Amino acid sequence: MSAMPAWGDQQIARFKYRAGLFQRRGMPPLAAETLADRLAFRDYELDPRRACVECENHQRGNTCHQRAQPALVGQLINCPKFSFQKP
């Protein structure tokens, strides 16, 4: 595991966006910021796993194996149903 370099403006903006998004999706502020920080490291390491709270299916309430287990929405997994939400 390598050390992550200092964040630039883009990484800071992405962190703020994600933390806000996760709070709007029901996560407490500290949990949302912790996960957003973890995802910044995930991006740096090019880890392909995703968190359910990032997924369009989670937001829209669609059927998903993780929806039945709300405590797992912040865990990184490889999910074949993952889809980023389109604006």
PDB file of N, CA, C and O in Angstrom, residues 5-45:
ATOM      1  N   PRO A   5      -0.684  10.897  -2.406  1.00  0.00           N
ATOM      2  CA  PRO A   5      -0.170  12.272  -2.436  1.00  0.00           C
ATOM      3  C   PRO A   5      -1.224  13.263  -1.927  1.00  0.00           C
ATOM      4  O   PRO A   5      -2.401  12.929  -1.792  1.00  0.00           O
ATOM      5  N   ALA A   6      -0.784  14.482  -1.666  1.00  0.00           N
ATOM      6  CA  ALA A   6      -1.703  15.535  -1.213  1.00  0.00           C
ATOM      7  C   ALA A   6      -2.800  15.743  -2.254  1.00  0.00           C
ATOM      8  O   ALA A   6      -2.577  15.595  -3.453  1.00  0.00           O
ATOM      9  N   TRP A   7      -3.981  16.092  -1.783  1.00  0.00           N
ATOM     10  CA  TRP A   7      -5.111  16.307  -2.678  1.00  0.00           C
ATOM     11  C   TRP A   7      -4.992  17.649  -3.380  1.00  0.00           C
ATOM     12  O   TRP A   7      -4.600  18.648  -2.793  1.00  0.00           O
ATOM     13  N   GLY A   8      -5.416  17.670  -4.628  1.00  0.00           N
ATOM     14  CA  GLY A   8      -5.537  18.911  -5.388  1.00  0.00           C
ATOM     15  C   GLY A   8      -6.993  19.366  -5.358  1.00  0.00           C
ATOM     16  O   GLY A   8      -7.853  18.764  -4.696  1.00  0.00           O
ATOM     17  N   ASP A   9      -7.277  20.408  -6.100  1.00  0.00           N
ATOM     18  CA  ASP A   9      -8.640  20.965  -6.136  1.00  0.00           C
ATOM     19  C   ASP A   9      -9.667  19.936  -6.596  1.00  0.00           C
ATOM     20  O   ASP A   9     -10.782  19.883  -6.071  1.00  0.00           O
ATOM     21  N   GLN A  10      -9.309  19.111  -7.580  1.00  0.00           N
ATOM     22  CA  GLN A  10     -10.249  18.115  -8.104  1.00  0.00           C
ATOM     23  C   GLN A  10     -10.592  17.065  -7.040  1.00  0.00           C
ATOM     24  O   GLN A  10     -11.758  16.695  -6.886  1.00  0.00           O
ATOM     25  N   GLN A  11      -9.603  16.591  -6.309  1.00  0.00           N
ATOM     26  CA  GLN A  11      -9.848  15.584  -5.277  1.00  0.00           C
ATOM     27  C   GLN A  11     -10.677  16.163  -4.126  1.00  0.00           C
ATOM     28  O   GLN A  11     -11.550  15.490  -3.589  1.00  0.00           O
ATOM     29  N   ILE A  12     -10.405  17.405  -3.778  1.00  0.00           N
ATOM     30  CA  ILE A  12     -11.181  18.062  -2.714  1.00  0.00           C
ATOM     31  C   ILE A  12     -12.636  18.235  -3.145  1.00  0.00           C
ATOM     32  O   ILE A  12     -13.564  17.945  -2.377  1.00  0.00           O
ATOM     33  N   ALA A  13     -12.846  18.673  -4.372  1.00  0.00           N
ATOM     34  CA  ALA A  13     -14.213  18.847  -4.884  1.00  0.00           C
ATOM     35  C   ALA A  13     -14.947  17.511  -4.928  1.00  0.00           C
ATOM     36  O   ALA A  13     -16.126  17.434  -4.558  1.00  0.00           O
ATOM     37  N   ARG A  14     -14.266  16.447  -5.353  1.00  0.00           N
ATOM     38  CA  ARG A  14     -14.889  15.125  -5.415  1.00  0.00           C
ATOM     39  C   ARG A  14     -15.248  14.638  -4.009  1.00  0.00           C
ATOM     40  O   ARG A  14     -16.317  14.075  -3.784  1.00  0.00           O
ATOM     41  N   PHE A  15     -14.352  14.862  -3.044  1.00  0.00           N
ATOM     42  CA  PHE A  15     -14.621  14.475  -1.659  1.00  0.00           C
ATOM     43  C   PHE A  15     -15.878  15.184  -1.144  1.00  0.00           C
ATOM     44  O   PHE A  15     -16.765  14.558  -0.572  1.00  0.00           O
ATOM     45  N   LYS A  16     -15.951  16.492  -1.343  1.00  0.00           N
ATOM     46  CA  LYS A  16     -17.106  17.268  -0.862  1.00  0.00           C
ATOM     47  C   LYS A  16     -18.395  16.802  -1.537  1.00  0.00           C
ATOM     48  O   LYS A  16     -19.436  16.681  -0.885  1.00  0.00           O
ATOM     49  N   TYR A  17     -18.320  16.546  -2.847  1.00  0.00           N
ATOM     50  CA  TYR A  17     -19.499  16.073  -3.570  1.00  0.00           C
ATOM     51  C   TYR A  17     -19.965  14.736  -3.009  1.00  0.00           C
ATOM     52  O   TYR A  17     -21.150  14.546  -2.723  1.00  0.00           O
ATOM     53  N   ARG A  18     -19.025  13.805  -2.852  1.00  0.00           N
ATOM     54  CA  ARG A  18     -19.392  12.477  -2.354  1.00  0.00           C
ATOM     55  C   ARG A  18     -19.947  12.546  -0.927  1.00  0.00           C
ATOM     56  O   ARG A  18     -20.962  11.905  -0.640  1.00  0.00           O
ATOM     57  N   ALA A  19     -19.299  13.284  -0.058  1.00  0.00           N
ATOM     58  CA  ALA A  19     -19.780  13.380   1.325  1.00  0.00           C
ATOM     59  C   ALA A  19     -21.208  13.935   1.350  1.00  0.00           C
ATOM     60  O   ALA A  19     -22.079  13.427   2.072  1.00  0.00           O
ATOM     61  N   GLY A  20     -21.473  14.961   0.550  1.00  0.00           N
ATOM     62  CA  GLY A  20     -22.820  15.521   0.473  1.00  0.00           C
ATOM     63  C   GLY A  20     -23.820  14.538  -0.109  1.00  0.00           C
ATOM     64  O   GLY A  20     -24.946  14.406   0.383  1.00  0.00           O
ATOM     65  N   LEU A  21     -23.420  13.836  -1.165  1.00  0.00           N
ATOM     66  CA  LEU A  21     -24.293  12.837  -1.794  1.00  0.00           C
ATOM     67  C   LEU A  21     -24.662  11.742  -0.800  1.00  0.00           C
ATOM     68  O   LEU A  21     -25.833  11.365  -0.674  1.00  0.00           O
ATOM     69  N   PHE A  22     -23.674  11.241  -0.083  1.00  0.00           N
ATOM     70  CA  PHE A  22     -23.927  10.148   0.855  1.00  0.00           C
ATOM     71  C   PHE A  22     -24.823  10.610   2.005  1.00  0.00           C
ATOM     72  O   PHE A  22     -25.668   9.858   2.475  1.00  0.00           O
ATOM     73  N   GLN A  23     -24.679  11.863   2.426  1.00  0.00           N
ATOM     74  CA  GLN A  23     -25.573  12.393   3.458  1.00  0.00           C
ATOM     75  C   GLN A  23     -26.996  12.501   2.921  1.00  0.00           C
ATOM     76  O   GLN A  23     -27.952  12.156   3.622  1.00  0.00           O
ATOM     77  N   ARG A  24     -27.146  12.957   1.688  1.00  0.00           N
ATOM     78  CA  ARG A  24     -28.489  13.043   1.091  1.00  0.00           C
ATOM     79  C   ARG A  24     -29.104  11.664   0.936  1.00  0.00           C
ATOM     80  O   ARG A  24     -30.326  11.515   0.925  1.00  0.00           O
ATOM     81  N   ARG A  25     -28.273  10.646   0.826  1.00  0.00           N
ATOM     82  CA  ARG A  25     -28.762   9.265   0.711  1.00  0.00           C
ATOM     83  C   ARG A  25     -28.898   8.586   2.069  1.00  0.00           C
ATOM     84  O   ARG A  25     -29.072   7.382   2.143  1.00  0.00           O
ATOM     85  N   GLY A  26     -28.820   9.366   3.141  1.00  0.00           N
ATOM     86  CA  GLY A  26     -29.157   8.848   4.456  1.00  0.00           C
ATOM     87  C   GLY A  26     -28.019   8.515   5.400  1.00  0.00           C
ATOM     88  O   GLY A  26     -28.262   8.065   6.510  1.00  0.00           O
ATOM     89  N   MET A  27     -26.782   8.751   4.990  1.00  0.00           N
ATOM     90  CA  MET A  27     -25.658   8.444   5.876  1.00  0.00           C
ATOM     91  C   MET A  27     -25.445   9.601   6.851  1.00  0.00           C
ATOM     92  O   MET A  27     -25.578  10.768   6.463  1.00  0.00           O
ATOM     93  N   PRO A  28     -25.083   9.300   8.101  1.00  0.00           N
ATOM     94  CA  PRO A  28     -24.718  10.374   9.038  1.00  0.00           C
ATOM     95  C   PRO A  28     -23.471  11.103   8.520  1.00  0.00           C
ATOM     96  O   PRO A  28     -22.649  10.508   7.806  1.00  0.00           O
ATOM     97  N   PRO A  29     -23.307  12.390   8.865  1.00  0.00           N
ATOM     98  CA  PRO A  29     -22.193  13.182   8.325  1.00  0.00           C
ATOM     99  C   PRO A  29     -20.805  12.545   8.513  1.00  0.00           C
ATOM    100  O   PRO A  29     -20.023  12.515   7.561  1.00  0.00           O
ATOM    101  N   LEU A  30     -20.507  12.052   9.690  1.00  0.00           N
ATOM    102  CA  LEU A  30     -19.174  11.473   9.918  1.00  0.00           C
ATOM    103  C   LEU A  30     -18.964  10.219   9.071  1.00  0.00           C
ATOM    104  O   LEU A  30     -17.903  10.033   8.471  1.00  0.00           O
ATOM    105  N   ALA A  31     -19.968   9.372   8.969  1.00  0.00           N
ATOM    106  CA  ALA A  31     -19.867   8.167   8.149  1.00  0.00           C
ATOM    107  C   ALA A  31     -19.717   8.531   6.673  1.00  0.00           C
ATOM    108  O   ALA A  31     -18.942   7.902   5.945  1.00  0.00           O
ATOM    109  N   ALA A  32     -20.432   9.565   6.223  1.00  0.00           N
ATOM    110  CA  ALA A  32     -20.351  10.007   4.832  1.00  0.00           C
ATOM    111  C   ALA A  32     -18.950  10.526   4.514  1.00  0.00           C
ATOM    112  O   ALA A  32     -18.375  10.197   3.466  1.00  0.00           O
ATOM    113  N   GLU A  33     -18.364  11.308   5.414  1.00  0.00           N
ATOM    114  CA  GLU A  33     -17.019  11.829   5.189  1.00  0.00           C
ATOM    115  C   GLU A  33     -15.975  10.725   5.257  1.00  0.00           C
ATOM    116  O   GLU A  33     -15.026  10.713   4.463  1.00  0.00           O
ATOM    117  N   THR A  34     -16.149   9.781   6.153  1.00  0.00           N
ATOM    118  CA  THR A  34     -15.218   8.659   6.264  1.00  0.00           C
ATOM    119  C   THR A  34     -15.229   7.835   4.984  1.00  0.00           C
ATOM    120  O   THR A  34     -14.171   7.465   4.459  1.00  0.00           O
ATOM    121  N   LEU A  35     -16.408   7.556   4.463  1.00  0.00           N
ATOM    122  CA  LEU A  35     -16.506   6.776   3.231  1.00  0.00           C
ATOM    123  C   LEU A  35     -15.954   7.571   2.045  1.00  0.00           C
ATOM    124  O   LEU A  35     -15.241   7.020   1.207  1.00  0.00           O
ATOM    125  N   ALA A  36     -16.244   8.862   1.968  1.00  0.00           N
ATOM    126  CA  ALA A  36     -15.719   9.685   0.871  1.00  0.00           C
ATOM    127  C   ALA A  36     -14.190   9.687   0.891  1.00  0.00           C
ATOM    128  O   ALA A  36     -13.547   9.603  -0.161  1.00  0.00           O
ATOM    129  N   ASP A  37     -13.601   9.725   2.065  1.00  0.00           N
ATOM    130  CA  ASP A  37     -12.149   9.662   2.202  1.00  0.00           C
ATOM    131  C   ASP A  37     -11.624   8.303   1.741  1.00  0.00           C
ATOM    132  O   ASP A  37     -10.637   8.214   1.010  1.00  0.00           O
ATOM    133  N   ARG A  38     -12.303   7.259   2.145  1.00  0.00           N
ATOM    134  CA  ARG A  38     -11.915   5.898   1.746  1.00  0.00           C
ATOM    135  C   ARG A  38     -11.991   5.720   0.231  1.00  0.00           C
ATOM    136  O   ARG A  38     -11.147   5.076  -0.385  1.00  0.00           O
ATOM    137  N   LEU A  39     -13.009   6.323  -0.388  1.00  0.00           N
ATOM    138  CA  LEU A  39     -13.166   6.213  -1.833  1.00  0.00           C
ATOM    139  C   LEU A  39     -12.094   7.004  -2.580  1.00  0.00           C
ATOM    140  O   LEU A  39     -11.699   6.623  -3.687  1.00  0.00           O
ATOM    141  N   ALA A  40     -11.602   8.087  -1.983  1.00  0.00           N
ATOM    142  CA  ALA A  40     -10.491   8.823  -2.599  1.00  0.00           C
ATOM    143  C   ALA A  40      -9.267   7.919  -2.691  1.00  0.00           C
ATOM    144  O   ALA A  40      -8.576   7.890  -3.713  1.00  0.00           O
ATOM    145  N   PHE A  41      -9.009   7.156  -1.635  1.00  0.00           N
ATOM    146  CA  PHE A  41      -7.889   6.230  -1.658  1.00  0.00           C
ATOM    147  C   PHE A  41      -8.164   5.095  -2.647  1.00  0.00           C
ATOM    148  O   PHE A  41      -7.264   4.661  -3.370  1.00  0.00           O
ATOM    149  N   ARG A  42      -9.409   4.632  -2.694  1.00  0.00           N
ATOM    150  CA  ARG A  42      -9.787   3.591  -3.662  1.00  0.00           C
ATOM    151  C   ARG A  42      -9.484   4.059  -5.082  1.00  0.00           C
ATOM    152  O   ARG A  42      -8.915   3.329  -5.889  1.00  0.00           O
ATOM    153  N   ASP A  43      -9.855   5.294  -5.386  1.00  0.00           N
ATOM    154  CA  ASP A  43      -9.608   5.840  -6.719  1.00  0.00           C
ATOM    155  C   ASP A  43      -8.111   5.901  -7.011  1.00  0.00           C
ATOM    156  O   ASP A  43      -7.666   5.554  -8.107  1.00  0.00           O
ATOM    157  N   TYR A  44      -7.333   6.341  -6.032  1.00  0.00           N
ATOM    158  CA  TYR A  44      -5.880   6.446  -6.199  1.00  0.00           C
ATOM    159  C   TYR A  44      -5.258   5.078  -6.467  1.00  0.00           C
ATOM    160  O   TYR A  44      -4.373   4.941  -7.306  1.00  0.00           O
ATOM    161  N   GLU A  45      -5.757   4.065  -5.781  1.00  0.00           N
ATOM    162  CA  GLU A  45      -5.236   2.704  -5.936  1.00  0.00           C
ATOM    163  C   GLU A  45      -5.826   1.970  -7.142  1.00  0.00           C
ATOM    164  O   GLU A  45      -5.464   0.837  -7.416  1.00  0.00           O
TER     165      GLU A  45
END
